[in-house]
Short mmCIF file of C-alpha atoms in Angstrom, two decimals:
data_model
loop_
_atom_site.label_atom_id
_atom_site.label_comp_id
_atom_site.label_asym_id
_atom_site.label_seq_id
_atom_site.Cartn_x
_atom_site.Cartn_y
_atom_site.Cartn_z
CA UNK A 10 -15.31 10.69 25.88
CA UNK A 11 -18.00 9.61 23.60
CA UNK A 12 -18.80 6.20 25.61
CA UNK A 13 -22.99 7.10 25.41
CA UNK A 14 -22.26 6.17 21.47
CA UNK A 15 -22.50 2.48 19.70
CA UNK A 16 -19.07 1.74 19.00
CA UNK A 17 -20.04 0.62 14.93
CA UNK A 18 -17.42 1.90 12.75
CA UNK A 19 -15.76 3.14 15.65
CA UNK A 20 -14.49 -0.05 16.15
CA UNK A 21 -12.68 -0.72 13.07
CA UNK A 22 -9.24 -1.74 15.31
CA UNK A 23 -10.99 -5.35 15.96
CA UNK A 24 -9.39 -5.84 12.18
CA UNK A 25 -5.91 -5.43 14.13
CA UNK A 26 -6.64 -8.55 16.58
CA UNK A 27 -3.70 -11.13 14.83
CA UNK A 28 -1.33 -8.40 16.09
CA UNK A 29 -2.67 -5.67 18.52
CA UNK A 30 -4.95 -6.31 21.28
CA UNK A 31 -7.80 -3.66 20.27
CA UNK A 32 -9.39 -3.80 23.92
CA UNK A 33 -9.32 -2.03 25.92
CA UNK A 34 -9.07 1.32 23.80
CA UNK A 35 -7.11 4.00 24.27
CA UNK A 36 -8.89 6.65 25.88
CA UNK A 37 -9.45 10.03 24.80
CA UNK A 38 -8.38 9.05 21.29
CA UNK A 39 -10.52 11.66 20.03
CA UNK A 40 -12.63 14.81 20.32
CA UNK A 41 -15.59 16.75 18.41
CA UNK A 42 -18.89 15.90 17.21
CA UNK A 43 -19.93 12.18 16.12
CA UNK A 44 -21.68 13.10 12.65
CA UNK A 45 -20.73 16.26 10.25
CA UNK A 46 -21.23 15.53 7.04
CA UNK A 47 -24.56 14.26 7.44
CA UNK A 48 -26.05 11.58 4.67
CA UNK A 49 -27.34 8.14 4.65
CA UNK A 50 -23.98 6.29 5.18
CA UNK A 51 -22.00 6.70 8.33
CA UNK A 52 -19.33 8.25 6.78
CA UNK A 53 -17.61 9.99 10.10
CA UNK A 54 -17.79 6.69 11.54
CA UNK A 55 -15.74 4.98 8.91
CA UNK A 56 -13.38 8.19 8.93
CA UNK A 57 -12.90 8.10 13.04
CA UNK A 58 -12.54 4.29 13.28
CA UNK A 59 -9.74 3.69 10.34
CA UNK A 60 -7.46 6.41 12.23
CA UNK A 61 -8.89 5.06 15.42
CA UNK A 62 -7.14 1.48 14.38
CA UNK A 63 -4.13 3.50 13.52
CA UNK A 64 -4.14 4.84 16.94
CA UNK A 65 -4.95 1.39 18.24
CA UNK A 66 -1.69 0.05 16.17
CA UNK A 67 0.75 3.11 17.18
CA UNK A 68 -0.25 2.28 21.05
CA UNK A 69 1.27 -1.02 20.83
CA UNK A 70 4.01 -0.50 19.18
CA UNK A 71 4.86 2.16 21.87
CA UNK A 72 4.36 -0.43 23.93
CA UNK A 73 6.70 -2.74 22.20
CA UNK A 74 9.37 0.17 22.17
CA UNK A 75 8.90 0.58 26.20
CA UNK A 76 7.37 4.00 24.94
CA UNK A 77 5.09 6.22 26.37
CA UNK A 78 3.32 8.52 23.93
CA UNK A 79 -0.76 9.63 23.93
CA UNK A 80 -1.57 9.60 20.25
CA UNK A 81 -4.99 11.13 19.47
CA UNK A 82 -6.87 12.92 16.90
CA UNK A 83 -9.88 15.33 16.46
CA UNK A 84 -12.85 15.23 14.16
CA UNK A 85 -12.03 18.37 12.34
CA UNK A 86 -8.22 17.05 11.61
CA UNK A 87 -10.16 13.73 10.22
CA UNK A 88 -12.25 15.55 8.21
CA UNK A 89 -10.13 18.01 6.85
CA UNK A 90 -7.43 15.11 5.82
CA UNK A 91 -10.01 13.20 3.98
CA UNK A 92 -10.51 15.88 1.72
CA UNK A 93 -7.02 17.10 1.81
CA UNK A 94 -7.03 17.76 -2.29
CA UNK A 95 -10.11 20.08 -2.10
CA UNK A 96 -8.37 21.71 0.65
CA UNK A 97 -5.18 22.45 -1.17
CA UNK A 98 -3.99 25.53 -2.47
CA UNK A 99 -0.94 26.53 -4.93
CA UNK A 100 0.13 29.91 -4.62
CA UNK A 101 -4.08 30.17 -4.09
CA UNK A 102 -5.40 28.11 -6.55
CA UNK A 103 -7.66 25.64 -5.91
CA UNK A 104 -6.52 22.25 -8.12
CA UNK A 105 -8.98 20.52 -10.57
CA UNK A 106 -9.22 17.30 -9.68
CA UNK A 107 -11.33 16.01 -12.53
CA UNK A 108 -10.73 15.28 -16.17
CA UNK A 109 -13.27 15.97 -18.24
CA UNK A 110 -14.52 12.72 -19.25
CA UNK A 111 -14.33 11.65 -15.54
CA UNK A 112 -17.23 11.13 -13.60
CA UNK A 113 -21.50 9.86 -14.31
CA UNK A 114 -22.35 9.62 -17.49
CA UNK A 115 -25.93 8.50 -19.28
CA UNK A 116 -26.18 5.61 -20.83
CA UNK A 117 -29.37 3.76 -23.09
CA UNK A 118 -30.59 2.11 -19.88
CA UNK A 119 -29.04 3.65 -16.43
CA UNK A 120 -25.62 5.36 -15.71
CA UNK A 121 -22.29 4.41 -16.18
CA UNK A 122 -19.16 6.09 -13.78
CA UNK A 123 -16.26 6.39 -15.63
CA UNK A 124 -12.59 7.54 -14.87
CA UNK A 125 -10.21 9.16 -17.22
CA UNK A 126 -7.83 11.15 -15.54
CA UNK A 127 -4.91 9.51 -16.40
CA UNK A 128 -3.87 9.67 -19.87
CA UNK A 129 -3.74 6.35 -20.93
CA UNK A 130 -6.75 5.41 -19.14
CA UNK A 131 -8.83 8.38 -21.41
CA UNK A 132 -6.85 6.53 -24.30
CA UNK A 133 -8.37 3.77 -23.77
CA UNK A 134 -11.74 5.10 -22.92
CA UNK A 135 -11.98 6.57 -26.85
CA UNK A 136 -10.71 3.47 -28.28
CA UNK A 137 -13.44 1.55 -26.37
CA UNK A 138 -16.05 3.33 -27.08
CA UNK A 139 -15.25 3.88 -31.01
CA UNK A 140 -14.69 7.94 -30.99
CA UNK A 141 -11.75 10.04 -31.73
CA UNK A 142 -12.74 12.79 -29.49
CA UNK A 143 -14.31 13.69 -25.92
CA UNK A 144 -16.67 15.70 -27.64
CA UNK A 145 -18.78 12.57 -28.82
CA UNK A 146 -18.38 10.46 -25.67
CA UNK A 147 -22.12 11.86 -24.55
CA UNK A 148 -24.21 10.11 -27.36
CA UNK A 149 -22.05 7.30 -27.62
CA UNK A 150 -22.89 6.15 -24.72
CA UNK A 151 -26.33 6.69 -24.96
CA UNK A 152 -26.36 3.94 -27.93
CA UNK A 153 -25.60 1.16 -25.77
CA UNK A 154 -26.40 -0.02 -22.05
CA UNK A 155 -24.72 0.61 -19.14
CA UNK A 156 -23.32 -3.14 -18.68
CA UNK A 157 -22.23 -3.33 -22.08
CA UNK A 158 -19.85 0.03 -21.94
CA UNK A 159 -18.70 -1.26 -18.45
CA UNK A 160 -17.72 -4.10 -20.34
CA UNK A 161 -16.16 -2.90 -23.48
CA UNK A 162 -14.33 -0.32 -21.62
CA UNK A 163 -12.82 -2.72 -18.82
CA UNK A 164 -11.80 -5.00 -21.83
CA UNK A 165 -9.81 -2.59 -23.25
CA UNK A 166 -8.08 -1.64 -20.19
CA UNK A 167 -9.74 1.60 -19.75
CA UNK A 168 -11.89 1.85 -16.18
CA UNK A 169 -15.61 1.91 -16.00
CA UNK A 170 -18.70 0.93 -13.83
CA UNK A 171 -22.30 0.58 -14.58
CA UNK A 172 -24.30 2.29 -11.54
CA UNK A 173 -25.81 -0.38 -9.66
CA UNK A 174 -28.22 -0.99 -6.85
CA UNK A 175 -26.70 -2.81 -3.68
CA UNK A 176 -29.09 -5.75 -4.79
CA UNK A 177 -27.50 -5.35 -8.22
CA UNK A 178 -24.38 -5.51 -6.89
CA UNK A 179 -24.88 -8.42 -4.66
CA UNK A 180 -26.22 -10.50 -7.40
CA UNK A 181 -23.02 -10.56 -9.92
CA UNK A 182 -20.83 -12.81 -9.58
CA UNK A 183 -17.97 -9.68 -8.77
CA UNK A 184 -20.79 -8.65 -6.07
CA UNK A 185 -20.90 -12.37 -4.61
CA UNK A 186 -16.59 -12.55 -4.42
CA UNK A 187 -16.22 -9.76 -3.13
CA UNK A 188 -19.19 -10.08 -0.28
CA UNK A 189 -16.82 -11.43 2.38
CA UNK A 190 -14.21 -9.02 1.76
CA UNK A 191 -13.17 -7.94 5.32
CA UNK A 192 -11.24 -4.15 5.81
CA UNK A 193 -7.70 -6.16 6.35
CA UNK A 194 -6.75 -10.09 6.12
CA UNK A 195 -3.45 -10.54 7.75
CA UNK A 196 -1.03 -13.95 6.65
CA UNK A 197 1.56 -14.39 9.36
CA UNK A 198 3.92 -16.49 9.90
CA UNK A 199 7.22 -16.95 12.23
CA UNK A 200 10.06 -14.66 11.46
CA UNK A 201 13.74 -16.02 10.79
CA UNK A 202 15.48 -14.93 11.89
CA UNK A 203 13.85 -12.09 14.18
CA UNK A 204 14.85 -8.41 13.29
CA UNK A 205 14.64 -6.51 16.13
CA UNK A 206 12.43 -2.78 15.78
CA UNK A 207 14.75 0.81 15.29
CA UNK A 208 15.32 1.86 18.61
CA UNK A 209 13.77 5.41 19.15
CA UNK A 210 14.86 7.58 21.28
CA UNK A 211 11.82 8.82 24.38
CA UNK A 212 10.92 12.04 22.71
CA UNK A 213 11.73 10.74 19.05
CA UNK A 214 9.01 10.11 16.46
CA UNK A 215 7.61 6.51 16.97
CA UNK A 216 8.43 5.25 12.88
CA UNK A 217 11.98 6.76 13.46
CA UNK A 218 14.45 4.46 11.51
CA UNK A 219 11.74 2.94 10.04
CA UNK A 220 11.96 2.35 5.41
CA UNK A 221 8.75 2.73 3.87
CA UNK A 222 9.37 1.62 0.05
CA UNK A 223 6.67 3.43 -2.11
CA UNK A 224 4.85 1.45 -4.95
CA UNK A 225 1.45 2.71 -4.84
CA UNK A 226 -0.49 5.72 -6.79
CA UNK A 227 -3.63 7.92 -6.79
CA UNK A 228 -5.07 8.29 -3.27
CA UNK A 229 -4.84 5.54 -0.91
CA UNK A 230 -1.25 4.09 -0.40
CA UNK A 231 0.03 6.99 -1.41
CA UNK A 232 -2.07 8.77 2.00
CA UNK A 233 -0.97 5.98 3.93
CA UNK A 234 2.91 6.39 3.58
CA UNK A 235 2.45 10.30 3.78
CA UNK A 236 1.80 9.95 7.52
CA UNK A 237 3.91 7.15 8.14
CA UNK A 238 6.88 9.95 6.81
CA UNK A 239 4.99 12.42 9.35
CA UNK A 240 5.25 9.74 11.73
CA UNK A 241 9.23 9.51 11.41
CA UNK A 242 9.58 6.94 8.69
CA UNK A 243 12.18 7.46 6.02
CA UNK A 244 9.49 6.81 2.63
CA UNK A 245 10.44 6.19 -0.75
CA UNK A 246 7.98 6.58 -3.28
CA UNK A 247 9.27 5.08 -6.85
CA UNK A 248 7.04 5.22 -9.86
CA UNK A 249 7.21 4.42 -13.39
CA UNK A 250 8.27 6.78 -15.85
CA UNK A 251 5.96 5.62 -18.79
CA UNK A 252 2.78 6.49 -16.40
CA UNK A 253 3.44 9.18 -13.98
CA UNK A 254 1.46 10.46 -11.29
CA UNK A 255 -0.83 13.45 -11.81
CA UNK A 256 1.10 16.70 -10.65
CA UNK A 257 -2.27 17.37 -8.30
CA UNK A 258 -1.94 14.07 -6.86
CA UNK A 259 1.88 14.28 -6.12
CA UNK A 260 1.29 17.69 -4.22
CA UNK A 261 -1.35 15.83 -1.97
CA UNK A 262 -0.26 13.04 -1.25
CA UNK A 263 3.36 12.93 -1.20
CA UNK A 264 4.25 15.39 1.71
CA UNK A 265 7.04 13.81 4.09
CA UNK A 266 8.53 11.30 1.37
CA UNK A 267 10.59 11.60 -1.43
CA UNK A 268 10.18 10.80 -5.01
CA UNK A 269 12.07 9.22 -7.24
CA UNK A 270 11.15 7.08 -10.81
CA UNK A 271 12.58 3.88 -11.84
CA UNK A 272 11.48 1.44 -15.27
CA UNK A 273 11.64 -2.07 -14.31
CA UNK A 274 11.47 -3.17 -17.92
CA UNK A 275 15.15 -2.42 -17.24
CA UNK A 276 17.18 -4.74 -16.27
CA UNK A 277 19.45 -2.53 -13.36
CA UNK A 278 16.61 -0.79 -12.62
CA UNK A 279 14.72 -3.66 -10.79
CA UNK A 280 17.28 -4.73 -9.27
CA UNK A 281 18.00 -1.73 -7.76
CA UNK A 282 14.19 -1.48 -6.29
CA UNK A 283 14.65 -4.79 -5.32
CA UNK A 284 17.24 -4.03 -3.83
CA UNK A 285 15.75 -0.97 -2.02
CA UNK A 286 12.67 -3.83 -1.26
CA UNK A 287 14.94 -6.37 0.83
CA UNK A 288 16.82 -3.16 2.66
CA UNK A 289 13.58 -1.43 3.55
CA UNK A 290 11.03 -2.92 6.74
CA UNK A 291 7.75 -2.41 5.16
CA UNK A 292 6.60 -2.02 1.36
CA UNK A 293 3.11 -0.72 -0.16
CA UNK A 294 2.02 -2.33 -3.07
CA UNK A 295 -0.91 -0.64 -5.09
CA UNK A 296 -0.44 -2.11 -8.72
CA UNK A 297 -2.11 -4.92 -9.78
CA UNK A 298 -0.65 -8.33 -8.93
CA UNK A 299 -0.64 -9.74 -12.54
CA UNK A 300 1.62 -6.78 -13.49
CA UNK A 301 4.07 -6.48 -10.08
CA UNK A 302 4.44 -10.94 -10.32
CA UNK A 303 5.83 -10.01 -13.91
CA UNK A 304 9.10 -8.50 -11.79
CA UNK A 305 8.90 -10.22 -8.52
CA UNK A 306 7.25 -7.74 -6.37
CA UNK A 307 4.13 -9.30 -5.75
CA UNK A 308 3.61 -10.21 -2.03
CA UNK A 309 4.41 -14.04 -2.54
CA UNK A 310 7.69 -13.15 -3.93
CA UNK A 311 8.67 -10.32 -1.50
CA UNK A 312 7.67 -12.36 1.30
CA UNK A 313 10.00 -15.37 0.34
CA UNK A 314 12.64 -13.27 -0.51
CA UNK A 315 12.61 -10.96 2.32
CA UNK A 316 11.36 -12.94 4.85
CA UNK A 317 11.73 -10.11 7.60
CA UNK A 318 9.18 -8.04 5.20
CA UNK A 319 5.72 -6.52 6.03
CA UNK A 320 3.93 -6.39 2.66
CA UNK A 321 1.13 -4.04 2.67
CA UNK A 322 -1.19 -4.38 -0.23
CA UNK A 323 -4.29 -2.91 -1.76
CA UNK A 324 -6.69 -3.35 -4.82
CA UNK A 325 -9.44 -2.14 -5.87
CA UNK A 326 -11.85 -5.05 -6.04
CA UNK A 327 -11.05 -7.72 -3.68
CA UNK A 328 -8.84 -10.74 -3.89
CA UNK A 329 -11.13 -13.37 -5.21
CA UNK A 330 -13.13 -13.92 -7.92
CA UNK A 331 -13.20 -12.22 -11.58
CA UNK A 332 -12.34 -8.58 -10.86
CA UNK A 333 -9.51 -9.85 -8.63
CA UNK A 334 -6.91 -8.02 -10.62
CA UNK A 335 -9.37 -5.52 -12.00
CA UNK A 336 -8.39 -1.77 -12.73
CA UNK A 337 -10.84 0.71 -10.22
CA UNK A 338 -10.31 3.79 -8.04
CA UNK A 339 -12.97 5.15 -5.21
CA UNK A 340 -15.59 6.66 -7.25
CA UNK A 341 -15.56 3.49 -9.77
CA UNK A 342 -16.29 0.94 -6.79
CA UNK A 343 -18.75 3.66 -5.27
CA UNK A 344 -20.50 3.09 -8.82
CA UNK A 345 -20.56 -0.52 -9.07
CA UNK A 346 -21.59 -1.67 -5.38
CA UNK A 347 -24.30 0.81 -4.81
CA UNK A 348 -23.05 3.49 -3.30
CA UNK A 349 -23.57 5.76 -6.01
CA UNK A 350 -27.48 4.96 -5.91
CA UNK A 351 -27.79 5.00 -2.23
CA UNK A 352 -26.59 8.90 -2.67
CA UNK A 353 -28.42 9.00 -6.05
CA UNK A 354 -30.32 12.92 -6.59
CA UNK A 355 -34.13 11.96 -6.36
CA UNK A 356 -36.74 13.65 -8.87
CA UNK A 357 -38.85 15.97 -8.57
CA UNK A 358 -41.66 15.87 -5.77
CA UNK A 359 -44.58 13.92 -8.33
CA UNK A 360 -42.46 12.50 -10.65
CA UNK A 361 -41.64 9.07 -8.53
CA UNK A 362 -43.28 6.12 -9.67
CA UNK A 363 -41.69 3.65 -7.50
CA UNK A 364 -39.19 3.03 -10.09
CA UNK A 365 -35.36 2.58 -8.55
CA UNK A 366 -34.49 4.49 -11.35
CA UNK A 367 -37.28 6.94 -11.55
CA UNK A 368 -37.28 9.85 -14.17
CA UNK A 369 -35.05 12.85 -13.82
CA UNK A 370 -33.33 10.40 -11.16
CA UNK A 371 -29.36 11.28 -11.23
CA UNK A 372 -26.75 9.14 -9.16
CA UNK A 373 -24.23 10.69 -6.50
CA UNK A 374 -21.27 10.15 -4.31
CA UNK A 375 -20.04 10.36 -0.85
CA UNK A 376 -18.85 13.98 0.64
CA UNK A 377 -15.17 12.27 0.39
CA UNK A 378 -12.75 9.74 -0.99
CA UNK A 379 -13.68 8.09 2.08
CA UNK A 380 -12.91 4.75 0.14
CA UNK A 381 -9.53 5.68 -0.62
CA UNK A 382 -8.66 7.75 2.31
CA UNK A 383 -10.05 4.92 5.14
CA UNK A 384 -8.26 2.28 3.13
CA UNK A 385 -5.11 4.15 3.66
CA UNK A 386 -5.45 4.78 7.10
CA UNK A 387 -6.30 0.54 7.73
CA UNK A 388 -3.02 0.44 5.17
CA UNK A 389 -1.10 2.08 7.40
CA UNK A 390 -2.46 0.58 11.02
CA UNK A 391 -1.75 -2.69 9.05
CA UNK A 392 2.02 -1.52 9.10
CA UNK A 393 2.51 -0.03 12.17
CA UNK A 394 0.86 -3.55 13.51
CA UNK A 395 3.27 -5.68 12.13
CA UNK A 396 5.90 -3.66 12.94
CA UNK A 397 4.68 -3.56 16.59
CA UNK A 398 4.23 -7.71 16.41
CA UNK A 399 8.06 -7.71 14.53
CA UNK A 400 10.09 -7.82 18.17
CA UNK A 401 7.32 -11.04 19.40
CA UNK A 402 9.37 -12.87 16.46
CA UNK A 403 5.92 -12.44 13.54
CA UNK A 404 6.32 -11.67 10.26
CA UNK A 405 3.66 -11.18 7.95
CA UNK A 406 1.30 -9.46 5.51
CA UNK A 407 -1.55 -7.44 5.22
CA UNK A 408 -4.32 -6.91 2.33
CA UNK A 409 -6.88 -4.20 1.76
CA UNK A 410 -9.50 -3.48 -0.55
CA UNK A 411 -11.18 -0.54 -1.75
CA UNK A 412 -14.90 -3.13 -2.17
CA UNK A 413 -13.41 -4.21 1.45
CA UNK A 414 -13.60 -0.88 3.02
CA UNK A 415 -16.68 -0.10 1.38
CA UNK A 416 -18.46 -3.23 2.55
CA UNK A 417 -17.95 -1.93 6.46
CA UNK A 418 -19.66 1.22 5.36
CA UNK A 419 -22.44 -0.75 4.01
CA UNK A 420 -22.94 -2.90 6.81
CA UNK A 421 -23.29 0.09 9.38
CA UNK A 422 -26.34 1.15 10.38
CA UNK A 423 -25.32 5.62 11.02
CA UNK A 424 -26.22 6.70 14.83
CA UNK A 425 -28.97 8.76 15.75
CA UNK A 426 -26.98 11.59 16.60
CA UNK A 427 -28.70 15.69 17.01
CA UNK A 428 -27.16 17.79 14.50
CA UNK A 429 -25.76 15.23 12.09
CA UNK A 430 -24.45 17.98 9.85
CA UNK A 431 -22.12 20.33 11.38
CA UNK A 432 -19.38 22.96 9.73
CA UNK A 433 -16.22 22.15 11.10
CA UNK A 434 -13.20 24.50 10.93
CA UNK A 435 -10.08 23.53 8.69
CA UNK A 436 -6.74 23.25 10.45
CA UNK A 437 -4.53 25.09 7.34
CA UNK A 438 -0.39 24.65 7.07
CA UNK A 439 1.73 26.86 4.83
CA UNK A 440 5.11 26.26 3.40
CA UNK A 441 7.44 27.16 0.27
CA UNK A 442 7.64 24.36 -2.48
CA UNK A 443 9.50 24.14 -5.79
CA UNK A 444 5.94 24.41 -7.20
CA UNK A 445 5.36 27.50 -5.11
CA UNK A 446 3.23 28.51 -1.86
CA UNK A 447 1.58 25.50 -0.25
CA UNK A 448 -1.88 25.91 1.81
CA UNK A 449 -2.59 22.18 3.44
CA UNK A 450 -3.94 20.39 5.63
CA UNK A 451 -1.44 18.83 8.10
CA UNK A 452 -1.68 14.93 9.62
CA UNK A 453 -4.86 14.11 11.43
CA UNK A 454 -2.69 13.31 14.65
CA UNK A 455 -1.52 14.93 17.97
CA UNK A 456 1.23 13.44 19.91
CA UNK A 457 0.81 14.14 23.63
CA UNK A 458 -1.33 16.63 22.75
CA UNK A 459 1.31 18.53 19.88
CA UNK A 460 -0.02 18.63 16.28
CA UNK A 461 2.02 15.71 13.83
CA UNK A 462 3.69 17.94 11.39
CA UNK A 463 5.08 16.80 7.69
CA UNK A 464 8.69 17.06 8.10
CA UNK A 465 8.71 18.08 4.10
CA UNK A 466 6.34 19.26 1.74
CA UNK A 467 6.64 17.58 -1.80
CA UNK A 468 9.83 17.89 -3.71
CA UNK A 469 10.17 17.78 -7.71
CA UNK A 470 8.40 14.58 -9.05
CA UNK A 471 10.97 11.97 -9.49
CA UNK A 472 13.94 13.92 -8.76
CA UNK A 473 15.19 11.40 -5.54
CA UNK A 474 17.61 8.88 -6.05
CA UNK A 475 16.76 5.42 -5.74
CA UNK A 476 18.77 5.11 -2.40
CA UNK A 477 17.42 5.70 1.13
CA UNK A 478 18.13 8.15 3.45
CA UNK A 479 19.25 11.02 0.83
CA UNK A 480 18.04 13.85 -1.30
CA UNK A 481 15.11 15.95 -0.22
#
């Protein structure tokens, strides 16, 4: 199926080679057209070949569970789960996704992206910029360059990005760290003593017995564990109470898990999560490192103190250089590396004067989070590949990057494929919640041919124990 196409993105399960064998590939691992969305990016081919790894990652752990299971997936269930949120419906309503001061802005000299849907982050965004009120944000920014209020806003913890060209990009020094940022880099080591994997039983789900602890927000991790809970693992998701998750967030992404809240400024508190850490088999991490090495959940100290642990973790910028442990979410990075001008609006016909920036020149975005969502998918492959490596006596962990993921998209060059730009139907679940009628779209799997289902659709924000196993 498909073998008349260049592998490219397709072949994102070579990141998987410390712990799965990606060759030969599993055949008929998916179905539908090559290209849909259309654009200058090969965006399809980052969204196939991230759940194509995951697929590549699930087929060897069946094979380290003596299973046999065909795992496979379709374009339309790819594309539909990468823009689950726009998808979603609440008793019919469509959700807003974006706050107001979210998104491009002008500035004296280019654009600037900025992100402000989280309270404290808008908070910050005012301070920064010297106004009391959204309603002045506009011609403040026009007073000052696009560098400068990337700057002032990042220094006062808020999160912004100037628009940049990929040569723009390349040449600061946050461009040159981050230009060998691969999709996942794996540290393994020997496991001691060797924990053997849940035993699941032939027609079980393959995560089956499996703890997922939870300690990631927004898109990305939090899309990851929500189909390792469809795939049968028992997911945790813990957040802090003095920054909570957007409602519309929580009713995305945290289908099959359950959600519970826990401030590790207190004392019993972390050590009940770390507690919860050393009983569980894999953990997400999504904060920043500074902030998790304050309370020993960074991936050095989970790793020595758990030594049986997979530690999956994910930032936004990379893990060298001077945005190592910088604040950023999809549409920031899509700003800062070039993405954002690569999809930039071009002028009128007549008004181009060879200018990269040329007047009435606006910059855009890609169809999806692809960013986020691929990220999670290579989050979750990471997992299910240790986990699968776990019975050969390895131990390890994995990191991602949003700048990571973004540099494979970069480096692809899209196939020449007729009809790049298709409409693809949208496979549509519905179930009861406590926030009312859900309309979603369901895991971008089949199991021997049978639809992956979410075994729960999200429960009341924080309402779960901190304890595995109970509570719905």
């Amino acid at each position: 199926m498909h073998d008349d196409l260049p592998p490219g993105l397709l072949d994102l399960r070579r990141h998987l080679a410390p712990l799965v064998d990606p060759r030969p590939s599993p055949e008929g691992w998916w179905d539908g057209p090559r290209r849909w969305w259309g654009g200058p990016l090969d965006v399809e081919g980052l969204a196939l070949g991230s759940v194509g790894a995951l697929i590549a990652a699930l087929t060897a752990l069946d094979g380290a569970q003596g299973a046999r299971r065909r795992t496979s997936t379709t374009a339309a269930g790819v594309a539909a789960s990468f823009d689950s949120i726009r998808h979603l419906r609440v008793d019919g309503r469509a959700l807003d996704i974006w706050a107001p001061m979210s998104g491009f802005h002008p500035t004296a000299d280019g654009w600037v992206r900025l992100h402000a849907n989280y309270p404290h982050h808008a908070q910050r965004l005012l301070a920064a910029v010297g106004i009391a009120s959204p309603d002045h944000l506009g011609a403040a920014l026009l007073e000052q360059s696009a560098l400068d209020v990337e700057a002032t806003v990042r220094a006062a913890g808020g999160v912004a990005a100037a628009v940049r060209t990929r040569g723009e990009w390349a040449a600061s020094p946050a461009g040159q760290a981050a230009a060998g940022e691969p999709w996942v880099r794996f540290s393994l080591a020997a496991a001691d003593p060797v924990r053997p994997l849940p035993q699941t039983e032939a027609a079980g789900l393959p995560l089956a017995g499996v703890r997922v602890l939870d300690l990631t927000r927004v898109i990305a991790g939090p899309s990851a564990t929500r189909l390792l809970g469809a795939l049968g693992a028992d997911v945790l998701r813990v957040d802090p109470p003095q920054h909570p998750e957007l409602p519309d967030a929580h009713l995305d992404t945290d289908f099959a898990k359950r959600s519970a809240v826990a401030d590790l400024r207190e004392a019993e508190q972390l050590l009940r999560v770390r507690a919860l850490a050393g009983e569980a088999d894999v953990v997400f991490l999504g904060y920043r490192q500074a902030a998790l090495a304050r309370f020993g959940l960074d991936t050095d100290a989970l790793r020595a103190d758990f030594p049986h642990l997979a530690v999956v973790s994910l930032n936004a910028w990379g893990w060298d250089g001077p945005w190592a442990d910088g604040r950023g979410f999809d549409s920031i990075v899509q700003a800062a590396c070039g993405i954002a001008h690569v999809y930039g609006t071009p002028p009128k016909e007549g008004t181009h004067d060879g200018a990269q920036r040329p007047p009435g020149w606006r910059p855009g975005a890609l169809p999806v989070q692809a960013l986020d969502h691929a990220t999670g998918m290579g989050m979750a492959a990471a997992a299910v590949g240790l986990l699968a490596a776990r019975g050969r006596g390895i131990a390890g962990s994995a990191r991602l990057s949003l700048i990571g993921t973004a540099n494979e998209l970069l480096g692809a060059v899209p196939p020449e494929v007729p009809g790049a730009q298709a409409d693809l139907p949208v496979p549509l679940n519905s179930a009861e919640s406590p926030y009312g009628t859900l309309d979603f779209v369901p895991p971008p799997l089949l199991l021997d041919g049978a639809q992956l289902a979410y075994p729960r659709v999200p429960g009341r924000y924080g309402s779960s124990p901190l304890a595995w196993g109970t509570g719905a």
